[in-house]
Short mmCIF file of C-alpha atoms in Angstrom, two decimals:
data_model
loop_
_atom_site.label_atom_id
_atom_site.label_comp_id
_atom_site.label_asym_id
_atom_site.label_seq_id
_atom_site.Cartn_x
_atom_site.Cartn_y
_atom_site.Cartn_z
CA MET A 1 0.03 -0.06 -0.01
CA TYR A 2 0.93 3.51 -0.05
CA ARG A 3 1.47 6.00 2.66
CA ILE A 4 2.33 9.54 2.82
CA ILE A 5 5.47 10.79 4.13
CA PRO A 6 5.81 14.52 4.83
CA LEU A 7 9.40 16.17 4.20
CA PRO A 8 9.49 19.29 6.44
CA ASP A 9 12.74 20.53 5.15
CA ALA A 10 11.04 21.83 2.09
CA SER A 11 7.47 22.31 3.39
CA ALA A 12 7.96 23.98 6.67
CA ARG A 13 10.06 26.57 5.47
CA LYS A 14 8.37 30.13 6.40
CA PRO A 15 6.36 32.02 3.86
CA ALA A 16 8.79 34.84 3.41
CA GLU A 17 11.50 32.57 2.87
CA GLN A 18 9.26 30.92 -0.14
CA SER A 19 9.03 34.34 -1.59
CA LYS A 20 12.72 34.41 -2.37
CA GLY A 21 14.86 32.64 -4.83
CA ARG A 22 14.22 30.64 -7.99
CA HIS A 23 10.55 30.31 -7.76
CA SER A 24 9.43 33.73 -7.16
CA SER A 25 9.19 36.58 -9.33
CA PRO A 26 10.70 40.26 -8.37
CA GLU A 27 7.40 41.96 -8.00
CA ALA A 28 6.18 39.21 -5.65
CA ALA A 29 8.34 39.50 -2.97
CA VAL A 30 5.91 40.71 -0.54
CA ALA A 31 5.40 39.41 2.97
CA PRO A 32 2.12 37.52 3.09
CA GLN A 33 -1.00 39.16 4.63
CA ASP A 34 -1.48 38.75 7.97
CA VAL A 35 -3.20 35.77 8.53
CA ASP A 36 -6.39 35.87 10.76
CA ASN A 37 -6.26 33.92 14.03
CA ALA A 38 -9.71 32.48 13.05
CA VAL A 39 -7.67 30.41 10.56
CA PRO A 40 -7.80 26.75 11.48
CA ALA A 41 -4.62 25.45 12.68
CA LEU A 42 -4.73 22.59 10.12
CA LEU A 43 -4.20 25.10 7.25
CA ARG A 44 -1.03 26.11 9.01
CA ASP A 45 0.27 22.81 9.34
CA PRO A 46 3.54 22.28 7.02
CA ALA A 47 2.42 18.71 6.56
CA LEU A 48 -1.24 19.43 5.53
CA MET A 49 -0.99 16.97 2.77
CA ALA A 50 0.10 14.11 5.13
CA ARG A 51 -2.67 15.11 7.47
CA ILE A 52 -5.30 14.64 4.93
CA GLY A 53 -3.90 11.21 3.64
CA GLU A 54 -3.89 10.29 7.50
CA ALA A 55 -7.55 11.10 7.84
CA ILE A 56 -8.67 9.28 4.80
CA ARG A 57 -6.40 6.24 5.75
CA ALA A 58 -7.94 6.43 9.31
CA GLY A 59 -11.65 6.80 7.88
CA GLY A 60 -10.99 3.00 6.49
CA PHE A 61 -9.66 3.78 3.40
CA ALA A 62 -6.94 1.05 2.25
CA GLY A 63 -4.31 0.82 -0.53
CA ASP A 64 -3.37 3.51 -2.86
CA LEU A 65 -3.88 7.01 -1.37
CA GLY A 66 -3.29 8.67 -4.65
CA PRO A 67 -6.57 8.70 -6.18
CA PRO A 68 -8.60 9.93 -2.98
CA LEU A 69 -6.05 12.65 -2.56
CA LEU A 70 -6.25 13.77 -6.28
CA ALA A 71 -10.07 13.67 -5.71
CA TYR A 72 -9.62 16.20 -2.61
CA LEU A 73 -7.64 18.42 -4.82
CA ALA A 74 -10.13 18.33 -7.69
CA LEU A 75 -13.10 19.27 -4.94
CA GLY A 76 -11.03 21.94 -3.58
CA SER A 77 -10.37 23.43 -6.99
CA ARG A 78 -14.15 24.40 -7.06
CA LEU A 79 -13.04 27.61 -5.40
CA LEU A 80 -10.84 28.58 -8.30
CA PRO A 81 -11.95 30.22 -11.73
CA ARG A 82 -11.48 26.68 -13.59
CA PRO A 83 -11.95 23.57 -11.57
CA MET A 84 -10.73 20.20 -12.24
CA ASN A 85 -12.55 17.39 -13.92
CA LEU A 86 -11.78 13.92 -12.76
CA ALA A 87 -13.02 10.32 -14.09
CA VAL A 88 -12.26 7.26 -11.81
CA ILE A 89 -11.83 4.45 -14.09
CA GLY A 90 -11.55 0.67 -13.16
CA GLN A 91 -13.34 -2.45 -13.17
CA SER A 92 -16.59 -3.38 -11.03
CA ALA A 93 -15.86 -3.67 -7.38
CA VAL A 94 -12.35 -2.03 -7.64
CA GLY A 95 -13.43 0.55 -5.23
CA LYS A 96 -14.19 3.77 -7.45
CA ASN A 97 -17.16 5.10 -5.38
CA ARG A 98 -15.13 4.23 -2.45
CA THR A 99 -12.20 6.46 -3.51
CA ILE A 100 -14.52 9.34 -4.11
CA GLU A 101 -16.24 8.97 -0.87
CA ALA A 102 -13.15 9.17 1.18
CA ALA A 103 -12.27 12.64 -0.19
CA LEU A 104 -16.19 13.64 0.28
CA ALA A 105 -15.71 12.81 3.93
CA LEU A 106 -13.51 15.74 4.22
CA MET A 107 -15.86 18.38 2.55
CA PRO A 108 -19.02 20.29 3.71
CA PRO A 109 -22.11 19.15 1.83
CA GLU A 110 -22.54 22.61 0.36
CA ALA A 111 -18.91 21.87 -1.59
CA TYR A 112 -20.56 19.57 -4.10
CA PHE A 113 -23.88 18.25 -5.59
CA ALA A 114 -24.12 14.36 -5.90
CA LEU A 115 -26.18 12.48 -8.50
CA SER A 116 -26.92 8.77 -8.32
CA ALA A 117 -28.75 8.53 -11.43
CA GLY A 118 -31.20 10.56 -13.65
CA SER A 119 -32.48 11.56 -16.96
CA PRO A 120 -30.29 12.97 -19.62
CA ARG A 121 -31.46 16.30 -18.53
CA CYS A 122 -31.77 16.25 -14.85
CA LEU A 123 -28.80 18.50 -14.34
CA ILE A 124 -29.89 21.32 -16.43
CA TYR A 125 -33.36 21.40 -14.90
CA ALA A 126 -32.09 20.91 -11.66
CA ASP A 127 -33.00 23.39 -8.95
CA GLU A 128 -29.70 23.89 -7.72
CA ASP A 129 -27.13 26.55 -7.53
CA PHE A 130 -23.65 24.79 -9.01
CA ALA A 131 -21.36 27.97 -8.70
CA HIS A 132 -18.07 27.10 -6.89
CA ARG A 133 -19.41 23.41 -6.37
CA THR A 134 -18.38 20.07 -7.99
CA ILE A 135 -21.07 17.76 -9.39
CA ILE A 136 -20.63 14.08 -8.55
CA VAL A 137 -22.07 11.90 -11.06
CA TRP A 138 -21.71 8.46 -9.66
CA GLU A 139 -22.06 6.34 -12.94
CA ALA A 140 -20.86 8.01 -16.12
CA ASP A 141 -23.50 6.18 -17.79
CA SER A 142 -25.91 8.89 -16.32
CA LEU A 143 -24.21 11.29 -18.60
CA PRO A 144 -25.55 11.91 -21.89
CA THR A 145 -23.52 11.02 -24.58
CA GLU A 146 -25.20 12.47 -27.76
CA GLY A 147 -27.67 15.36 -28.54
CA PRO A 148 -28.14 18.77 -26.96
CA ALA A 149 -28.14 17.54 -23.46
CA ALA A 150 -24.94 16.04 -24.04
CA SER A 151 -23.33 19.27 -25.67
CA ALA A 152 -24.62 21.30 -22.52
CA ILE A 153 -22.65 18.64 -19.95
CA ARG A 154 -19.48 18.92 -22.57
CA SER A 155 -19.91 22.74 -22.02
CA LEU A 156 -19.86 22.60 -18.14
CA ALA A 157 -17.03 20.40 -18.19
CA ALA A 158 -14.71 22.66 -20.51
CA ASP A 159 -16.20 25.98 -19.69
CA SER A 160 -17.44 25.73 -16.11
CA VAL A 161 -21.03 26.97 -17.40
CA MET A 162 -23.85 25.57 -18.88
CA ARG A 163 -26.30 26.91 -21.39
CA TYR A 164 -29.39 25.35 -22.64
CA GLY A 165 -32.09 26.81 -24.79
CA VAL A 166 -35.50 25.61 -24.42
CA SER A 167 -38.41 26.22 -26.96
CA GLU A 168 -41.71 27.11 -24.91
CA GLN A 169 -45.11 28.29 -26.07
CA VAL A 170 -46.21 31.79 -24.98
CA PRO A 171 -49.28 31.30 -22.75
CA GLY A 172 -52.58 32.06 -24.39
CA THR A 173 -50.96 32.18 -28.02
CA ASN A 174 -49.56 29.89 -30.91
CA ARG A 175 -46.19 31.56 -30.73
CA PHE A 176 -43.25 29.97 -29.29
CA THR A 177 -40.00 31.68 -27.59
CA THR A 178 -36.64 30.53 -26.48
CA ARG A 179 -35.66 30.36 -22.78
CA VAL A 180 -32.04 30.06 -22.23
CA ILE A 181 -31.39 27.85 -19.07
CA VAL A 182 -27.89 29.03 -17.76
CA LYS A 183 -26.03 27.09 -14.79
CA GLN A 184 -23.22 29.80 -13.98
CA GLY A 185 -20.05 28.19 -12.81
CA PRO A 186 -17.30 27.77 -12.12
CA THR A 187 -18.11 23.95 -11.58
CA GLY A 188 -16.18 21.01 -11.38
CA LEU A 189 -17.32 17.36 -12.56
CA ILE A 190 -16.29 14.13 -11.07
CA THR A 191 -17.73 10.71 -12.41
CA THR A 192 -16.68 7.14 -12.53
CA SER A 193 -16.79 4.39 -15.02
CA THR A 194 -15.83 0.76 -15.78
CA ARG A 195 -14.61 1.84 -19.12
CA ARG A 196 -12.71 4.89 -20.81
CA LEU A 197 -15.08 7.55 -21.73
CA THR A 198 -16.07 8.79 -24.89
CA ASN A 199 -13.23 10.78 -26.77
CA GLU A 200 -15.49 13.93 -26.66
CA MET A 201 -15.69 13.65 -22.90
CA SER A 202 -12.54 12.04 -22.11
CA THR A 203 -10.55 15.17 -23.32
CA ARG A 204 -12.31 17.15 -20.98
CA MET A 205 -11.50 14.82 -17.81
CA LEU A 206 -8.62 13.46 -16.44
CA GLU A 207 -8.81 9.81 -16.40
CA VAL A 208 -7.75 8.10 -13.20
CA THR A 209 -7.11 4.50 -13.49
CA LEU A 210 -7.46 2.49 -10.05
CA ARG A 211 -5.19 -0.57 -9.25
CA ASP A 212 -6.56 -3.80 -9.71
CA ASP A 213 -3.61 -6.01 -8.56
CA PRO A 214 -3.74 -8.67 -5.78
CA ASP A 215 -1.77 -6.51 -3.19
CA GLN A 216 -4.28 -3.86 -3.60
CA THR A 217 -7.19 -6.41 -3.03
CA ARG A 218 -5.62 -7.90 -0.04
CA ALA A 219 -5.14 -4.45 1.54
CA ILE A 220 -8.95 -3.59 1.16
CA MET A 221 -9.99 -7.23 2.57
CA ARG A 222 -7.60 -6.59 5.52
CA ALA A 223 -9.49 -3.26 6.14
CA HIS A 224 -12.74 -4.82 6.02
CA ALA A 225 -11.76 -7.52 8.70
CA ALA A 226 -10.07 -4.70 10.84
CA LYS A 227 -13.68 -3.32 10.88
CA VAL A 228 -15.29 -6.41 12.23
CA THR A 229 -12.51 -7.43 14.66
CA GLY A 230 -12.65 -4.07 16.18
CA MET A 231 -8.90 -3.22 14.96
CA SER A 232 -9.90 -0.49 12.75
CA GLY A 233 -9.11 2.24 15.28
CA THR A 234 -10.67 5.26 16.09
CA PRO A 235 -12.60 7.21 13.81
CA PRO A 236 -10.96 10.51 12.49
CA ASP A 237 -12.16 13.73 13.89
CA LEU A 238 -13.65 15.38 10.44
CA ALA A 239 -14.30 18.69 12.18
CA PRO A 240 -10.90 20.43 11.56
CA PHE A 241 -11.06 19.44 7.80
CA LEU A 242 -14.40 20.63 7.47
CA ASP A 243 -13.67 23.75 9.15
CA ALA A 244 -10.63 24.33 6.86
CA GLN A 245 -12.69 24.00 3.75
CA ALA A 246 -15.29 26.17 5.19
CA SER A 247 -12.59 28.70 5.97
CA LEU A 248 -11.00 28.73 2.56
CA ALA A 249 -14.36 29.20 1.12
CA ARG A 250 -14.92 32.29 3.46
CA SER A 251 -11.61 33.95 2.82
CA GLY A 252 -12.30 35.32 -0.57
CA ALA A 253 -8.43 34.79 -1.56
CA HIS A 254 -9.02 32.38 -4.64
CA VAL A 255 -6.77 34.01 -7.13
CA VAL A 256 -3.88 32.03 -7.50
CA LEU A 257 -0.74 32.96 -9.72
CA VAL A 258 1.79 30.53 -11.14
CA PRO A 259 4.80 32.24 -11.97
CA PHE A 260 6.66 29.46 -13.62
CA ALA A 261 3.94 28.29 -15.62
CA ARG A 262 5.27 29.36 -18.71
CA VAL A 263 8.59 27.52 -18.18
CA LEU A 264 6.59 24.26 -17.08
CA VAL A 265 4.29 24.11 -20.19
CA ASP A 266 7.33 24.37 -22.53
CA LEU A 267 8.69 21.21 -20.69
CA LEU A 268 5.56 19.38 -21.50
CA PRO A 269 5.02 17.08 -24.70
CA SER A 270 3.00 18.64 -27.13
CA ARG A 271 2.22 16.11 -29.75
CA THR A 272 -1.24 15.36 -28.76
CA VAL A 273 -3.85 17.70 -29.08
CA ARG A 274 -5.64 16.79 -26.09
CA MET A 275 -2.57 18.56 -24.10
CA ARG A 276 -4.06 21.78 -24.70
CA ARG A 277 -6.74 20.86 -22.21
CA ASP A 278 -4.89 18.57 -19.98
CA SER A 279 -2.08 21.14 -19.29
CA LEU A 280 -4.70 23.59 -18.16
CA GLN A 281 -5.93 20.93 -15.68
CA LEU A 282 -2.25 20.59 -14.54
CA LEU A 283 -1.81 24.30 -13.71
CA THR A 284 -5.43 24.16 -11.86
CA ALA A 285 -3.93 21.24 -9.73
CA ILE A 286 -0.88 23.36 -8.63
CA GLN A 287 -3.34 26.40 -7.98
CA ALA A 288 -5.51 23.89 -5.87
CA VAL A 289 -2.36 23.01 -3.77
CA ALA A 290 -1.40 26.33 -3.40
CA LEU A 291 -4.73 27.45 -2.38
CA LEU A 292 -4.91 24.68 0.11
CA HIS A 293 -1.60 26.00 1.58
CA GLN A 294 -2.46 30.01 1.24
CA CYS A 295 -1.50 30.48 5.05
CA GLN A 296 1.97 29.37 4.22
CA ARG A 297 2.34 31.04 0.48
CA PRO A 298 3.61 34.28 -0.41
CA ARG A 299 1.26 36.92 -1.70
CA ARG A 300 1.42 39.60 -3.93
CA ALA A 301 0.60 43.28 -3.30
CA ASP A 302 -2.97 42.74 -4.81
CA GLY A 303 -3.78 39.89 -2.30
CA SER A 304 -3.32 37.14 -4.72
CA ILE A 305 -1.63 33.86 -3.76
CA GLU A 306 1.41 32.77 -5.45
CA ALA A 307 2.12 29.17 -6.20
CA THR A 308 5.72 27.68 -5.57
CA ILE A 309 7.55 24.78 -6.91
CA GLU A 310 6.63 22.77 -3.99
CA ASP A 311 3.04 23.20 -5.06
CA TYR A 312 4.05 21.51 -8.56
CA ALA A 313 5.99 18.77 -6.71
CA ILE A 314 2.63 17.91 -4.77
CA ALA A 315 0.51 17.84 -7.72
CA ARG A 316 2.91 15.94 -9.63
CA THR A 317 3.07 13.28 -6.88
CA PHE A 318 -0.91 12.39 -7.97
CA LEU A 319 -0.60 13.31 -11.43
CA ALA A 320 2.60 11.81 -13.17
CA PRO A 321 0.66 8.45 -13.52
CA VAL A 322 -2.02 10.35 -15.03
CA PHE A 323 -0.22 12.10 -17.58
CA ASP A 324 2.25 9.28 -18.41
CA SER A 325 -0.58 7.17 -19.33
CA LEU A 326 -2.18 10.11 -21.49
CA ASN A 327 1.14 10.69 -22.90
CA ALA A 328 1.13 6.79 -23.91
CA GLU A 329 -2.07 7.18 -25.76
CA GLY A 330 -4.05 5.66 -22.58
CA LEU A 331 -1.45 2.78 -22.09
CA THR A 332 -1.31 2.35 -18.08
CA GLU A 333 1.12 0.03 -16.32
CA VAL A 334 -1.23 -2.84 -15.94
CA ILE A 335 -2.36 -3.08 -19.26
CA ARG A 336 1.50 -2.69 -20.44
CA GLU A 337 2.13 -5.66 -18.25
CA THR A 338 -1.02 -7.77 -19.65
CA VAL A 339 0.33 -7.04 -23.35
CA LEU A 340 3.77 -7.98 -22.41
CA ALA A 341 2.45 -11.46 -21.10
CA VAL A 342 1.15 -12.37 -24.46
CA PRO A 343 3.60 -14.28 -26.78
CA GLU A 344 5.21 -11.98 -29.40
CA ASP A 345 5.05 -14.67 -32.27
CA GLY A 346 1.76 -16.68 -31.12
CA GLU A 347 -1.48 -16.66 -29.53
CA ILE A 348 -2.90 -17.26 -26.26
CA SER A 349 -6.35 -17.37 -24.59
CA GLU A 350 -7.59 -15.23 -21.62
CA ALA A 351 -7.79 -18.13 -19.30
CA GLU A 352 -4.03 -19.03 -20.14
CA LEU A 353 -3.08 -15.29 -20.04
CA ALA A 354 -4.98 -15.15 -16.30
CA LYS A 355 -2.88 -18.06 -15.14
CA ARG A 356 0.44 -16.37 -16.40
CA LEU A 357 -0.35 -13.32 -14.60
CA GLY A 358 -1.50 -14.90 -11.14
CA LEU A 359 -5.11 -12.74 -11.80
CA ALA A 360 -8.52 -13.70 -11.98
CA ARG A 361 -9.94 -14.07 -15.39
CA SER A 362 -12.48 -11.07 -14.85
CA THR A 363 -9.48 -8.61 -14.02
CA VAL A 364 -7.67 -9.92 -17.04
CA SER A 365 -10.63 -9.54 -19.19
CA SER A 366 -11.03 -6.12 -18.14
CA ARG A 367 -7.56 -5.47 -19.14
CA VAL A 368 -7.83 -7.06 -22.22
CA LYS A 369 -10.63 -4.84 -23.28
CA GLY A 370 -8.44 -1.75 -22.67
CA ALA A 371 -5.63 -3.45 -24.62
CA CYS A 372 -7.91 -4.23 -27.77
CA LYS A 373 -9.54 -0.85 -27.63
CA GLY A 374 -6.02 0.63 -27.70
CA GLY A 375 -4.68 -1.46 -30.46
CA TRP A 376 -2.16 -3.26 -28.56
CA LEU A 377 -3.73 -6.64 -28.74
CA ASN A 378 -5.95 -8.32 -31.33
CA ASN A 379 -8.74 -10.94 -30.68
CA ILE A 380 -8.39 -13.10 -33.75
CA GLU A 381 -11.44 -15.49 -33.01
CA THR A 382 -14.11 -14.38 -35.06
CA ARG A 383 -16.89 -16.68 -33.94
CA ARG A 384 -19.22 -15.66 -31.56
CA GLY A 385 -19.18 -17.49 -28.05
CA CYS A 386 -15.94 -18.87 -28.69
CA ALA A 387 -13.00 -18.26 -26.34
CA ALA A 388 -10.91 -15.21 -27.33
CA ARG A 389 -7.47 -16.00 -29.25
CA LEU A 390 -5.29 -13.06 -28.44
CA THR A 391 -2.17 -11.93 -30.47
CA ARG A 392 0.04 -8.81 -30.21
CA ALA A 393 -1.05 -5.86 -32.25
CA ASN A 394 0.78 -2.48 -32.62
CA GLY A 395 3.95 -1.90 -30.65
CA LEU A 396 3.83 -0.57 -27.25
CA PRO A 397 4.86 3.12 -26.69
CA ASP A 398 8.17 3.96 -24.89
CA ILE A 399 8.08 4.37 -21.36
CA ALA A 400 8.61 7.96 -20.81
CA THR A 401 8.03 10.58 -17.80
CA CYS A 402 5.60 13.08 -19.11
CA LEU A 403 5.92 15.63 -16.19
CA PRO A 404 9.45 17.29 -15.70
CA THR A 405 10.76 17.07 -12.21
CA PRO A 406 10.34 19.96 -10.08
CA GLU A 407 14.25 20.30 -10.12
CA ALA A 408 14.02 20.68 -13.71
CA VAL A 409 11.16 23.20 -13.62
CA ALA A 410 12.94 25.31 -10.73
CA GLU A 411 16.47 25.36 -12.83
CA LEU A 412 14.91 26.64 -15.89
CA PHE A 413 12.81 29.34 -14.11
CA GLU A 414 15.76 30.73 -12.47
CA CYS A 415 17.73 30.67 -15.52
CA SER A 416 14.97 32.40 -17.71
CA SER A 417 14.22 34.85 -14.84
CA HIS A 418 17.77 35.94 -14.68
CA SER A 419 18.56 36.11 -18.45
CA GLY A 420 14.93 37.09 -19.64
CA GLY A 421 14.60 34.15 -22.02
CA GLY A 422 14.94 30.50 -22.07
CA ALA A 423 17.87 28.30 -20.66
CA ASN A 424 19.13 24.89 -20.68
CA VAL A 425 18.42 22.92 -17.44
CA THR A 426 21.97 22.13 -16.19
CA ASN A 427 22.77 20.42 -12.78
CA PRO A 428 19.94 21.10 -10.64
CA GLN A 429 21.08 21.36 -6.87
CA ARG A 430 17.89 21.42 -5.06
CA THR A 431 15.05 19.16 -4.51
CA PHE A 432 11.26 20.18 -4.16
CA THR A 433 9.61 16.93 -3.29
CA VAL A 434 7.34 17.58 -0.45
CA VAL A 435 5.18 14.98 -0.37
CA ARG A 436 6.43 11.44 -1.33
CA VAL A 437 3.96 8.35 -2.15
CA SER A 438 5.95 5.17 -1.29
CA ARG A 439 4.85 1.48 -1.51
CA LYS A 440 4.94 -0.90 1.61
#
């Protein structure tokens, strides 16, 4: 399983110290505004992300903490001008809803609107204010995939505002008029699915694939056992976390600047068109981290919060696997493992493949569907009802890290700030890793 390990040497630095050096622009070297004594102590904690992870774990969540922490950041981004959108992907029973519920437990009810199921236009006609909230659609099947309603939902995901025109008859006449229903944002969107979303929707969401390996399953089973044996420990006190989010909503300090954004995006790959949207989600994640740590971050003269390289380091911890998969055209680590288990010059059945991998056939079947959809495996069996005969198809994309290291971003930003232009990254001397996700 994973655990969050705080590294206080970077995160515990004073805000004034953070405003100096390579990750701050000259005009931003202003001491943070006086922090109101009413600000919850949790927001002053240098190991804030570690505390959030501990609360999620104490709430009974088992295994990989990365997805629920990313969901937490996405929910927190509701206060920003362009919130994050997430789709949690995995086979049935993998824990998709549990992942989101773990993050929702630390959020006040007014932060989100949850929908279990509904008609294609239910969000359009809902008597709800969606501004600065995140819409939770527990099953992506409840999202319309075509027609005007689908366009309205995609508009919400891409532009944080929904506009839907309705033709209505003018009372007492035979004339019709158009009424435009506007759901003003900013609004975030989180959903779950057993398969990748349609292309039109997936480019507006970051797809987070949950682990389906035996170690993760074992961790979840042990968490269930701990509950019924009375060994699950004391439930976490959620009040400090709810107070923290309420305080952030009240503060009004929701403008977050990322001074190193130009340097960062220049280091990202640009061969895929969807990176035009994904890069914005990455920047929003950085802003969400800085917003959460605003009591520990420098402020500019106008009160805006300035994100630091540490904020990128935290965001990168949770987003690196997501962006690596996107850069590899949707190829995840588990699908790569599955494809490599198929003979290069031959065929194999799903049952034999399951034996090779030491996994259940249902798990392998889910992986094979993803591999076939991505074009890395072929099923050469054409007869209906017969067992699949799997062969290798296209070559696998190279393993590459999509997001640059914090050290590389910091070094290039310092060079560009000093020279007024671009510079090569050479010999970075400093590390910015604030939160490390390690596997036991």
